[in-house]
PDB file of C-alpha atoms in Angstrom:
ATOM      1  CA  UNK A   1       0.474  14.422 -77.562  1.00  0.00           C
ATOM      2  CA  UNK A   2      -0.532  11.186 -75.910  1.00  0.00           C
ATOM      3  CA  UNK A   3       2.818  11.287 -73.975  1.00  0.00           C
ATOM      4  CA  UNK A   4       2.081  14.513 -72.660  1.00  0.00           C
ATOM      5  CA  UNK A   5      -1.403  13.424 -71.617  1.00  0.00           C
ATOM      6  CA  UNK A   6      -0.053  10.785 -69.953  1.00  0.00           C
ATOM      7  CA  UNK A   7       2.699  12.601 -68.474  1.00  0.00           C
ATOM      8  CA  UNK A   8      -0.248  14.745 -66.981  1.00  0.00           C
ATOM      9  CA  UNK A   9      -2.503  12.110 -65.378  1.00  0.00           C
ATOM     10  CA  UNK A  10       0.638  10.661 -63.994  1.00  0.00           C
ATOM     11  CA  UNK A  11       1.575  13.825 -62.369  1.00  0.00           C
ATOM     12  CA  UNK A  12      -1.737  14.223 -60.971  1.00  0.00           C
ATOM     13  CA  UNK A  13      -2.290  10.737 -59.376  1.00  0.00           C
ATOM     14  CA  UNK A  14       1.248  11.370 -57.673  1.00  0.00           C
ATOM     15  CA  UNK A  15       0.342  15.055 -56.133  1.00  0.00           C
ATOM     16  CA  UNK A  16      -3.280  13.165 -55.033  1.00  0.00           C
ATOM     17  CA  UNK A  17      -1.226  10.227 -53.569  1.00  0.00           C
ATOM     18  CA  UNK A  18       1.141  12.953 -51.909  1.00  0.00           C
ATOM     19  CA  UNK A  19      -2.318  14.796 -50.343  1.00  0.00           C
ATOM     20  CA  UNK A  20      -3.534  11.569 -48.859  1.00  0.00           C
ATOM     21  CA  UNK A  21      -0.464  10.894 -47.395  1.00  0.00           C
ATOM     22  CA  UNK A  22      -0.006  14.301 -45.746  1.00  0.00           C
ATOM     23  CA  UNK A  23      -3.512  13.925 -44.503  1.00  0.00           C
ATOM     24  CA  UNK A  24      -3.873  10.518 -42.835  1.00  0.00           C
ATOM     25  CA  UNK A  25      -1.523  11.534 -39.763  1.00  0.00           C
ATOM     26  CA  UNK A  26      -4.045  14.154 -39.188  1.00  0.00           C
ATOM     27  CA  UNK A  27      -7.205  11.812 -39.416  1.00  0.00           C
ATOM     28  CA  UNK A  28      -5.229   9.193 -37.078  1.00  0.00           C
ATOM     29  CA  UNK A  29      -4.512  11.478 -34.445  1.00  0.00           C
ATOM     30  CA  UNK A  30      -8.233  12.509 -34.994  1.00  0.00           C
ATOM     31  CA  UNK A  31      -9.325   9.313 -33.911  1.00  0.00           C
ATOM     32  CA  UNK A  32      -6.841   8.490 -31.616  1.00  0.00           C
ATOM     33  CA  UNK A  33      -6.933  11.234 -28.927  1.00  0.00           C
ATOM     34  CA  UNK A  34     -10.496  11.013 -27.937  1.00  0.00           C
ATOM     35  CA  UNK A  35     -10.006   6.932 -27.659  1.00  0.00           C
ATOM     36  CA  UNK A  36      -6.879   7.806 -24.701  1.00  0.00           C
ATOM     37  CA  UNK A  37      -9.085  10.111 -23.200  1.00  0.00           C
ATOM     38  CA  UNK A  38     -11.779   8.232 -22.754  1.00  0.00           C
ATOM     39  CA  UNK A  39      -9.156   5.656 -21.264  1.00  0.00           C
ATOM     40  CA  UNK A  40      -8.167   6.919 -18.175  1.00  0.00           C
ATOM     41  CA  UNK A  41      -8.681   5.107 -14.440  1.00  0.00           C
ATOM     42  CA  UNK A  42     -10.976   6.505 -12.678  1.00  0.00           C
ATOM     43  CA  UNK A  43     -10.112   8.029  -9.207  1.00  0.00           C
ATOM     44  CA  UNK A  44     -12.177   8.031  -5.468  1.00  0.00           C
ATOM     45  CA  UNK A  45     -11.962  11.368  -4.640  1.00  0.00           C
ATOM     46  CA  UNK A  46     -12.349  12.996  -0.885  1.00  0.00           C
ATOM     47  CA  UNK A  47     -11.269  14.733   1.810  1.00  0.00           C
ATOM     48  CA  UNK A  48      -9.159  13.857   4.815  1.00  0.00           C
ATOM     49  CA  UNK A  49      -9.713  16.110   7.903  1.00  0.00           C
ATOM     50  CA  UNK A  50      -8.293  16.278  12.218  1.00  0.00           C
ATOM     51  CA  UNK A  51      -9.812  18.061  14.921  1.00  0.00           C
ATOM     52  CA  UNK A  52      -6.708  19.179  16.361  1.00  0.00           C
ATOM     53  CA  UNK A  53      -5.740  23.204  15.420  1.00  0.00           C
ATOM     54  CA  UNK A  54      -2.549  21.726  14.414  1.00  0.00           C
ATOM     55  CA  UNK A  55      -0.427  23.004  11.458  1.00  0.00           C
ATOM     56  CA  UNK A  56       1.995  20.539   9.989  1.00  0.00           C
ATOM     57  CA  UNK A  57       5.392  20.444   9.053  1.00  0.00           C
ATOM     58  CA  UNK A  58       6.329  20.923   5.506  1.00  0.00           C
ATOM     59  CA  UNK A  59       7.875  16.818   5.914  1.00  0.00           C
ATOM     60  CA  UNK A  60       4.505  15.780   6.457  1.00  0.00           C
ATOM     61  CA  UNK A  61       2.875  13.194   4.008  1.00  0.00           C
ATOM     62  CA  UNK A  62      -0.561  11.957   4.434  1.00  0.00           C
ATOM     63  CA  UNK A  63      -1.057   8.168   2.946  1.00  0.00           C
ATOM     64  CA  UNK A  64      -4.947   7.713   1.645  1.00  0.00           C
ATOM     65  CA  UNK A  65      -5.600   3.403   1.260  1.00  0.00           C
ATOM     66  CA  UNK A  66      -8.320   1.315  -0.169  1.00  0.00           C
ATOM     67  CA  UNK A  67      -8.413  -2.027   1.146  1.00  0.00           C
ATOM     68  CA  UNK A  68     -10.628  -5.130   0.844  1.00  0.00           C
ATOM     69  CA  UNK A  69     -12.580  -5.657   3.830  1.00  0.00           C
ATOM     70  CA  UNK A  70     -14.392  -8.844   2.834  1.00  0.00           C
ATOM     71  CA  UNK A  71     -13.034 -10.827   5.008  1.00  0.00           C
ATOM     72  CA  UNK A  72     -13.464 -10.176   8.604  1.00  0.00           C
ATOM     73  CA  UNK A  73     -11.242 -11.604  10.526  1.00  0.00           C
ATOM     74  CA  UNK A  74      -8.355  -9.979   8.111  1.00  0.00           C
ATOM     75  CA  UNK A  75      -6.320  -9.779   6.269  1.00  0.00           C
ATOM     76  CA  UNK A  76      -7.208  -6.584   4.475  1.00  0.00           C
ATOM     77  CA  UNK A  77      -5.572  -6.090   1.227  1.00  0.00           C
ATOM     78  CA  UNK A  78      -3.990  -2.654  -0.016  1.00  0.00           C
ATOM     79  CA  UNK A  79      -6.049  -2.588  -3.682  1.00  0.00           C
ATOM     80  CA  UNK A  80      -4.903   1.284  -4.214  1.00  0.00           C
ATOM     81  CA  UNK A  81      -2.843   3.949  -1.989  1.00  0.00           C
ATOM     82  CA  UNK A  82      -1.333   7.410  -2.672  1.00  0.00           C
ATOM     83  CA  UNK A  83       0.940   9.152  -1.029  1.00  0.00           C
ATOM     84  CA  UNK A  84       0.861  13.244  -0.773  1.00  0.00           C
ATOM     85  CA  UNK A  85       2.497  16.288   0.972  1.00  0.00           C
ATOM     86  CA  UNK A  86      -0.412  18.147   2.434  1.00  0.00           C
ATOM     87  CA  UNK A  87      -0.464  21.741   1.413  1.00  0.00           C
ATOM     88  CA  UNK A  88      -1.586  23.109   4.523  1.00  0.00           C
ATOM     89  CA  UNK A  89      -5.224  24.002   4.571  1.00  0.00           C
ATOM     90  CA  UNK A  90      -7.865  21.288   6.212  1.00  0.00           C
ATOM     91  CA  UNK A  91      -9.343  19.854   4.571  1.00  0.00           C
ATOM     92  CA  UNK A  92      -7.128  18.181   2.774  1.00  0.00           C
ATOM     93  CA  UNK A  93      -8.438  16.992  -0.879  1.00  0.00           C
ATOM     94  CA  UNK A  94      -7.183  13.431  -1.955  1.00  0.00           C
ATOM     95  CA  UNK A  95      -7.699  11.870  -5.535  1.00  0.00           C
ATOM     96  CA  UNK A  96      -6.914   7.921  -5.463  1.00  0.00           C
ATOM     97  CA  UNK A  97      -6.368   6.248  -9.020  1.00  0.00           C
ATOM     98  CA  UNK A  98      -8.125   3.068  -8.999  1.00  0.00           C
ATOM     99  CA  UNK A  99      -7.625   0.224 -11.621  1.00  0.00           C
ATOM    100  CA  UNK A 100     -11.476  -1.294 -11.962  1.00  0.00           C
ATOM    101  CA  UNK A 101      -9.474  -4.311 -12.777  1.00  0.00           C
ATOM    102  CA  UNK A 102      -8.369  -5.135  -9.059  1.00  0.00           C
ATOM    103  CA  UNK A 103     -11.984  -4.660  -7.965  1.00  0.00           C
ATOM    104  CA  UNK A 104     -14.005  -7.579  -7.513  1.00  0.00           C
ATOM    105  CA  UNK A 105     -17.828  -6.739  -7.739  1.00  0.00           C
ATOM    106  CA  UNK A 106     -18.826  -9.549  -4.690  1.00  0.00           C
ATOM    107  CA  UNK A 107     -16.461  -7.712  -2.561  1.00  0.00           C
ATOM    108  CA  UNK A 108     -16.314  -4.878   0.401  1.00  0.00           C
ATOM    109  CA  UNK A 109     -14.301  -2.231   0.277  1.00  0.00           C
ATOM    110  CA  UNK A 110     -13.306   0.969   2.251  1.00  0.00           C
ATOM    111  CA  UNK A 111     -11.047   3.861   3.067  1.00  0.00           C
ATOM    112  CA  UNK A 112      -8.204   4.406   5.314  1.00  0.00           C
ATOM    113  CA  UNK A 113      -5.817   6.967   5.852  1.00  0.00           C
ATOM    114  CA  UNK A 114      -2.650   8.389   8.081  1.00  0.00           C
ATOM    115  CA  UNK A 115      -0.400  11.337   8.772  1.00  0.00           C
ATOM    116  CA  UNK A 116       3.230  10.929   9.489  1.00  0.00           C
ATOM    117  CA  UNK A 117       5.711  13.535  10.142  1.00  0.00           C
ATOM    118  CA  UNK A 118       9.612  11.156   9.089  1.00  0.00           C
ATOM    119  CA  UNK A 119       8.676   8.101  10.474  1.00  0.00           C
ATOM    120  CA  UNK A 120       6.702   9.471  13.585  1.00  0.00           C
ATOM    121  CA  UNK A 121       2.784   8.432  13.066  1.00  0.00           C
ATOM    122  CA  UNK A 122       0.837  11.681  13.856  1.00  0.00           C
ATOM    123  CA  UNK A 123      -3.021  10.996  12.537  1.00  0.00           C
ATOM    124  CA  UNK A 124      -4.734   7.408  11.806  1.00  0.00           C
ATOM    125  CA  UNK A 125      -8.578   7.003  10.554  1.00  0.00           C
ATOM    126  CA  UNK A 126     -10.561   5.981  13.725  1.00  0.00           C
ATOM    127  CA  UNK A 127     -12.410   3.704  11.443  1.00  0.00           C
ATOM    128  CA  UNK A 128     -12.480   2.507   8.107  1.00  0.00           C
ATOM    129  CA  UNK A 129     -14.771   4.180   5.643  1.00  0.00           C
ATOM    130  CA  UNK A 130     -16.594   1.488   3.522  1.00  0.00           C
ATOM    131  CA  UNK A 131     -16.952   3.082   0.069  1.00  0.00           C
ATOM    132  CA  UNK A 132     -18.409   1.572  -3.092  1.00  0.00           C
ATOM    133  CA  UNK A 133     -15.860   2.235  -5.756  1.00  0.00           C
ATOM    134  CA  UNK A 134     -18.473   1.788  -8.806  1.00  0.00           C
ATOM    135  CA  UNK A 135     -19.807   5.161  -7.658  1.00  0.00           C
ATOM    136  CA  UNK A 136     -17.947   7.218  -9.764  1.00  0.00           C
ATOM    137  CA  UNK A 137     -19.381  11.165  -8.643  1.00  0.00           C
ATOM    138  CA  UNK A 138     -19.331   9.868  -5.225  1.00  0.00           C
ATOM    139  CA  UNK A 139     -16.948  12.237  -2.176  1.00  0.00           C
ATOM    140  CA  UNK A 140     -15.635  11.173   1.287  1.00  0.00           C
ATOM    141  CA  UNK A 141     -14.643  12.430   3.965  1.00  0.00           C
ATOM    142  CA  UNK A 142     -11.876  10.795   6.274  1.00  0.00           C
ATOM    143  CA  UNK A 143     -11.676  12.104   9.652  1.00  0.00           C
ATOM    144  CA  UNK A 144      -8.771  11.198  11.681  1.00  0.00           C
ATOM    145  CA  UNK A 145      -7.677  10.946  14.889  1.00  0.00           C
ATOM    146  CA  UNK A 146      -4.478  12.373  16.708  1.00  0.00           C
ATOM    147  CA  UNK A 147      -2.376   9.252  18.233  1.00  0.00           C
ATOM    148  CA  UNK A 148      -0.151  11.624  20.145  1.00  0.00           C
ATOM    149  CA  UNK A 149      -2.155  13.988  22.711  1.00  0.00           C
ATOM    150  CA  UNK A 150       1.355  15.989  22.469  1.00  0.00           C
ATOM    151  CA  UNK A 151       4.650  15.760  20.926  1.00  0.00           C
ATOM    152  CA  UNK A 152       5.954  14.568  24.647  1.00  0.00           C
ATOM    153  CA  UNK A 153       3.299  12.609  25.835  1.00  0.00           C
ATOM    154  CA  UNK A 154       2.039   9.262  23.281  1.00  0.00           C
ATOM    155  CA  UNK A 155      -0.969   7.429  23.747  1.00  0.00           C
ATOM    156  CA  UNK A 156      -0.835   4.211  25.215  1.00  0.00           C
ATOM    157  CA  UNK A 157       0.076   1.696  22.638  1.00  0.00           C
ATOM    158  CA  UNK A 158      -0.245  -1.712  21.958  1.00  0.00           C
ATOM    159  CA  UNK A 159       2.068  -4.285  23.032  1.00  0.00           C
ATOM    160  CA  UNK A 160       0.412  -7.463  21.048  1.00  0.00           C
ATOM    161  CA  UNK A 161       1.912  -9.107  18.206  1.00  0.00           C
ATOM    162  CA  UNK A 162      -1.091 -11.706  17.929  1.00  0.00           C
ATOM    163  CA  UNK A 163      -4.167 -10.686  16.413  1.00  0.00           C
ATOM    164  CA  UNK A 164      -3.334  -8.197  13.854  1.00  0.00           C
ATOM    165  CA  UNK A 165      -1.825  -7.277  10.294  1.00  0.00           C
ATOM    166  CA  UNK A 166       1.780  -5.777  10.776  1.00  0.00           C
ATOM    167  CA  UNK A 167       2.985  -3.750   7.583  1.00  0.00           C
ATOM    168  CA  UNK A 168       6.976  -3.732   6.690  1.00  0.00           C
ATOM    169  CA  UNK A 169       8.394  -0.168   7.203  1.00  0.00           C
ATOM    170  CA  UNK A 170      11.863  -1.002   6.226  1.00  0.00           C
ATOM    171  CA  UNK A 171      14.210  -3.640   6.621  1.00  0.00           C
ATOM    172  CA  UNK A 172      17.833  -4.069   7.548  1.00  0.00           C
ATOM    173  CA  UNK A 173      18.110  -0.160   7.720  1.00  0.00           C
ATOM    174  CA  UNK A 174      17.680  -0.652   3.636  1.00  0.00           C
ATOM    175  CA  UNK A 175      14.213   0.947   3.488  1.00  0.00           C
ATOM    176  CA  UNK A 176      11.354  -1.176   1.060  1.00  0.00           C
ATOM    177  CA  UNK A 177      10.587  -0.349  -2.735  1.00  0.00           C
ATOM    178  CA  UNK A 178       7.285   1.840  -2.504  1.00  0.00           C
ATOM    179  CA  UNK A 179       3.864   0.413  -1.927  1.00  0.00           C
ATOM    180  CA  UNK A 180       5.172  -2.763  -2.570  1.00  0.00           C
ATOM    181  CA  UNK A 181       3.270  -4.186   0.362  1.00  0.00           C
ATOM    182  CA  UNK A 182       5.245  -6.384   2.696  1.00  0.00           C
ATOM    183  CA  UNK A 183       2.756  -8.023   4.831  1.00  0.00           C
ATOM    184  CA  UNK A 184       2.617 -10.125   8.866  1.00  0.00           C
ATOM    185  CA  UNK A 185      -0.573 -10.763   9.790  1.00  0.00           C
ATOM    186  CA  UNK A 186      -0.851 -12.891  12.535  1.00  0.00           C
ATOM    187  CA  UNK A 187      -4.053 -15.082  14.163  1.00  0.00           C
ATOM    188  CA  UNK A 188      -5.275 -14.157  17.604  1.00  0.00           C
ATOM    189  CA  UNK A 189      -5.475 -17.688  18.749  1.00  0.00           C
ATOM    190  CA  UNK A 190      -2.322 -19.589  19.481  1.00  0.00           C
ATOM    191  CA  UNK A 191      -1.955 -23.318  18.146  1.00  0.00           C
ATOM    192  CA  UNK A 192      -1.034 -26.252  20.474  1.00  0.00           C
ATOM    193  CA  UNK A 193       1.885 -25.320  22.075  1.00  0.00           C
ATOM    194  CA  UNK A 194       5.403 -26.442  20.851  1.00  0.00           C
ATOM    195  CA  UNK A 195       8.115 -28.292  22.673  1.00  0.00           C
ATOM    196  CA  UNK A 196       9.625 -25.993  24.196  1.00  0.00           C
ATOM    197  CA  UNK A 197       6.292 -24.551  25.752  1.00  0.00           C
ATOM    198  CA  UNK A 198       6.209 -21.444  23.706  1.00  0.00           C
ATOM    199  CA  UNK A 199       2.307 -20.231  21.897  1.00  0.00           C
ATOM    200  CA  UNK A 200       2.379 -20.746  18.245  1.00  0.00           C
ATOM    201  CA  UNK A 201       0.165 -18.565  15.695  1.00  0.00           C
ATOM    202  CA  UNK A 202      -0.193 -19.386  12.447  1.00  0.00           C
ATOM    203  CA  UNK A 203       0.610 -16.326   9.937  1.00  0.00           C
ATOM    204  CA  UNK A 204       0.188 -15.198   6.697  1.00  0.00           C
ATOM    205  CA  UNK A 205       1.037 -12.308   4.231  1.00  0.00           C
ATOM    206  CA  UNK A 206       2.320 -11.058   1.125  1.00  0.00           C
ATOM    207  CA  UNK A 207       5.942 -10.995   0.068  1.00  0.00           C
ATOM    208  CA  UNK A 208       5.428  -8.126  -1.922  1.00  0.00           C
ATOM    209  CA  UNK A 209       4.912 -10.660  -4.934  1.00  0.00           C
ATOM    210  CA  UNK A 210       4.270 -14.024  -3.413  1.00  0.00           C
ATOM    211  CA  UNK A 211       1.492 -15.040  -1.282  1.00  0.00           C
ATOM    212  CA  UNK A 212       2.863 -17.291   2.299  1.00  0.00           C
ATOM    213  CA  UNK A 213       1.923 -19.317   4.953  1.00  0.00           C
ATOM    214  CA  UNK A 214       4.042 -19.928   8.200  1.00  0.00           C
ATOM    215  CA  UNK A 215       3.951 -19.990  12.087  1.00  0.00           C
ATOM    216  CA  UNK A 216       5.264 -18.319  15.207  1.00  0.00           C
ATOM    217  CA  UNK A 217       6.220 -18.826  18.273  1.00  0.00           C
ATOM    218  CA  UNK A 218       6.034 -15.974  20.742  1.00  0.00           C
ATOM    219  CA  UNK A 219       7.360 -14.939  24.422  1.00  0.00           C
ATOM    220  CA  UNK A 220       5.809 -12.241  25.412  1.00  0.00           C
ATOM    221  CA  UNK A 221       7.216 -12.249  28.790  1.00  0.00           C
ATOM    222  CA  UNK A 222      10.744 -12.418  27.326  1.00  0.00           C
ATOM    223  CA  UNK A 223      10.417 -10.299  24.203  1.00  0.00           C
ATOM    224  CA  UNK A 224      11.477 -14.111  21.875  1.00  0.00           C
ATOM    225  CA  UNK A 225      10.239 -14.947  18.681  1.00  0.00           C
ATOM    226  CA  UNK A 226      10.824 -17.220  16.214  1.00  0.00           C
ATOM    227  CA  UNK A 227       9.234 -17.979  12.195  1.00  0.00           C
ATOM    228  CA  UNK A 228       9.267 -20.825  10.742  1.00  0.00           C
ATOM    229  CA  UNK A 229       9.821 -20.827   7.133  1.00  0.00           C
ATOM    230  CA  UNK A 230       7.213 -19.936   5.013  1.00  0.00           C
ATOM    231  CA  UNK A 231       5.527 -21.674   2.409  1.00  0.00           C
ATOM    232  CA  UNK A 232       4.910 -19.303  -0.594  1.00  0.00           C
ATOM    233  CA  UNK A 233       3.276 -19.572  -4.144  1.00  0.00           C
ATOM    234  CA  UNK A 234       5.439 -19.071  -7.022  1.00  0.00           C
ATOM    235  CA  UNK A 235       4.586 -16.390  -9.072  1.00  0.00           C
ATOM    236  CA  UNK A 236       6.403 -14.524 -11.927  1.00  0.00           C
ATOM    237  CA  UNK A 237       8.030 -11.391  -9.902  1.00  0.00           C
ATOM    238  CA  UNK A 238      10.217  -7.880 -11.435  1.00  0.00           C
ATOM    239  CA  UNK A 239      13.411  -8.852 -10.271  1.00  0.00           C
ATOM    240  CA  UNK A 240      14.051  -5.819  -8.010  1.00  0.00           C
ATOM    241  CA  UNK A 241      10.645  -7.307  -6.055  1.00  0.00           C
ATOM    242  CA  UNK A 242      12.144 -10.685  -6.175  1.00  0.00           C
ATOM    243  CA  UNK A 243      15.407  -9.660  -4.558  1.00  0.00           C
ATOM    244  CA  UNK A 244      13.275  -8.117  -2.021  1.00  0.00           C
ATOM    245  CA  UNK A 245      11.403 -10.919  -1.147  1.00  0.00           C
ATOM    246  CA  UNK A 246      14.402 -13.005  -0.777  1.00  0.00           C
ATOM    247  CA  UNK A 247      15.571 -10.265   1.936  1.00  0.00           C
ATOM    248  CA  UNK A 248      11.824 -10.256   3.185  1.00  0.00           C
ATOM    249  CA  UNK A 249      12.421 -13.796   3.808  1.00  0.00           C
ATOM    250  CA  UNK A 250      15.703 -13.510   4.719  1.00  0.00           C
ATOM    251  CA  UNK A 251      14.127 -10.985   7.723  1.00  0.00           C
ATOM    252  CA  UNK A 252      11.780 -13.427   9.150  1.00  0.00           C
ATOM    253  CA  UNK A 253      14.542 -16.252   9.729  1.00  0.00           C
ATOM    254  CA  UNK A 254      16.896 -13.533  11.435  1.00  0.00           C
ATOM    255  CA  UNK A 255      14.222 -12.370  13.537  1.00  0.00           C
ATOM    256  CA  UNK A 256      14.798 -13.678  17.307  1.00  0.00           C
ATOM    257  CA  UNK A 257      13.629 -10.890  19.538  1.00  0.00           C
ATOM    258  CA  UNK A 258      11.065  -7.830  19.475  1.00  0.00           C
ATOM    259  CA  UNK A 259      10.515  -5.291  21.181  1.00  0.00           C
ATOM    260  CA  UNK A 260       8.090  -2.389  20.779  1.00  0.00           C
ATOM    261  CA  UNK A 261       8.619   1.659  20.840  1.00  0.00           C
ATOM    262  CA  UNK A 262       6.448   4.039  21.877  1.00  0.00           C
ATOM    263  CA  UNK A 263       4.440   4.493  19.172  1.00  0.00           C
ATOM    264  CA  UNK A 264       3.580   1.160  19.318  1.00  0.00           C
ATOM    265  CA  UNK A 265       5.724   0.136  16.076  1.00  0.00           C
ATOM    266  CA  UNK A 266       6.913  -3.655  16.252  1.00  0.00           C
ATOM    267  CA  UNK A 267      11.287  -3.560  16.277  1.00  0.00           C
ATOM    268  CA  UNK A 268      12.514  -6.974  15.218  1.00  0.00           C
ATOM    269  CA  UNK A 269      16.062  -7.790  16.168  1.00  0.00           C
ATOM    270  CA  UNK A 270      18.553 -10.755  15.557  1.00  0.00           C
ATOM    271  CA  UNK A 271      20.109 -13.134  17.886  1.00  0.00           C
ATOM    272  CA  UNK A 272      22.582 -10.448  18.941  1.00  0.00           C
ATOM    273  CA  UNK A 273      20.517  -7.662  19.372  1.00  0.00           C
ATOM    274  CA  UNK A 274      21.244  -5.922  15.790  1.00  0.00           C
ATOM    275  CA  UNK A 275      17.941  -3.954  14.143  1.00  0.00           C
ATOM    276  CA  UNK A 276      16.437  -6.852  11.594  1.00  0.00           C
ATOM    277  CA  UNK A 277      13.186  -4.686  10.924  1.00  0.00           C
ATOM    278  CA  UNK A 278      10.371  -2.079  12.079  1.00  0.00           C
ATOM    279  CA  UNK A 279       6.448  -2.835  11.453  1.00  0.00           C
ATOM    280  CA  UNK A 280       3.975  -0.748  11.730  1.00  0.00           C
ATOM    281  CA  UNK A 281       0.244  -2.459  13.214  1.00  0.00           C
ATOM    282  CA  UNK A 282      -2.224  -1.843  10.068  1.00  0.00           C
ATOM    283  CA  UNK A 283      -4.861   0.302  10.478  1.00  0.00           C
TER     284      UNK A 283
END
């Protein structure tokens, strides 16, 4: 009798145990879920808009930015960008993911954006948009402005290396790893001039990992330049950004001439006249 008592209150602690353990998956994912949810980065949401009554080609891709704008004199730091194929109506709606942890409360901030069709620039913001990115039900609108008047017939462009923040489009025909932020800016002021009589600017950048420091000389008469090699910090890198930084560098020492096209995009060429790089002038 006491075996079969026993036998009883055994069997019923083990279909108890069994219960519990068939409900605490249940009660974890309970808990779990709403924690994720309430996880997620918050987004700067908008609209970007043209004047033109222009419809775009389905290759079309609008780029949206937010960039630090304490400084200014430049640089301005890329702190979030998306990329998007426009669906065809104008306005067209953006909504840019921002990680809180790259903002720094002290500092400025503000919106840019462009339209390319392929690797013709079409639409660039007029201005930046300062934003404040704690401002969570905040909208804005980005109106932009049309750099070619017609397909045929560009704007006057720039023809300045000095004085602004060039951004890597590709290199060595290879193309770059996305938004991984290959950087030129150069001062407007030249240093005391070098031996050979050419200006010298001081520059500075991002390697895509690694911050640097280096100088250039320029002939703008004669389409020259030269870097010197740059001094860079050493941080830990993903190797595929590493390897690109060694061709980033790699780029600046090959680069002897420039020349610019008529969209005002910055071609860098070797010694020999073979395509080293194309920049495009930040925004």
């Amino acid at each position: 009798m006491k075996r079969n008592i026993f036998a009883a209150l055994t069997f019923g602690a083990t279909a108890l145990a069994g219960v519990s353990l068939l409900t605490i998956p249940s009660f974890i994912m309970n808990t779990i879920v709403p924690a994720y949810s309430s996880s997620l980065s918050p987004s700067i949401h908008g609209d970007v808009t043209y004047l033109q009554r222009i419809t775009l080609p389905r290759h079309a891709y609008l780029v949206v930015q937010l960039v630090d704008v304490t400084n200014e004199g430049g640089p301005f730091p890329v702190v979030a960008e998306i990329s998007q194929q426009p669906d065809g109506s104008v306005p067209i709606e953006f909504d840019l993911p921002l990680n809180e942890a790259n903002i720094v409360p002290q500092h400025k901030y503000a919106l840019q954006a462009r339209i390319a069709v392929g690797d013709i620039l079409w639409f660039v913001s007029d201005e930046r948009k300062p934003i404040n990115p704690q401002d969570k039900d905040a909208r804005y609108e980005l109106v932009l402005g049309m750099v070619n008047q017609s397909t045929t017939t560009p704007k006057p462009v720039s023809t300045t290396i000095s004085g602004r923040e060039w951004k890597v489009e590709d290199m060595f025909s290879a193309g770059i790893i996305d938004n991984s932020n290959l950087t030129v800016s150069v001062n407007n002021k030249a240093e005391d001039k070098t031996t050979d009589s050419l200006p010298k600017y001081r520059v500075s950048g991002s390697g895509g990992c690694n911050r640097y420091t280096s100088s250039v000389s320029i002939d703008n008469d004669r389409g020259i330049i030269a870097f010197d090699p740059p001094a860079m910090t050493f941080m830990a890198c993903a190797e595929a950004i590493s390897q690109q930084e060694n061709r980033f560098i790699e780029m600046l020492a090959k680069a002897k001439t420039f020349m610019f096209d008529d969209l005002g995009r910055l071609i860098l060429k070797d010694e020999n006249g073979n395509y080293v790089a194309r920049l495009v002038p930040e925004i």
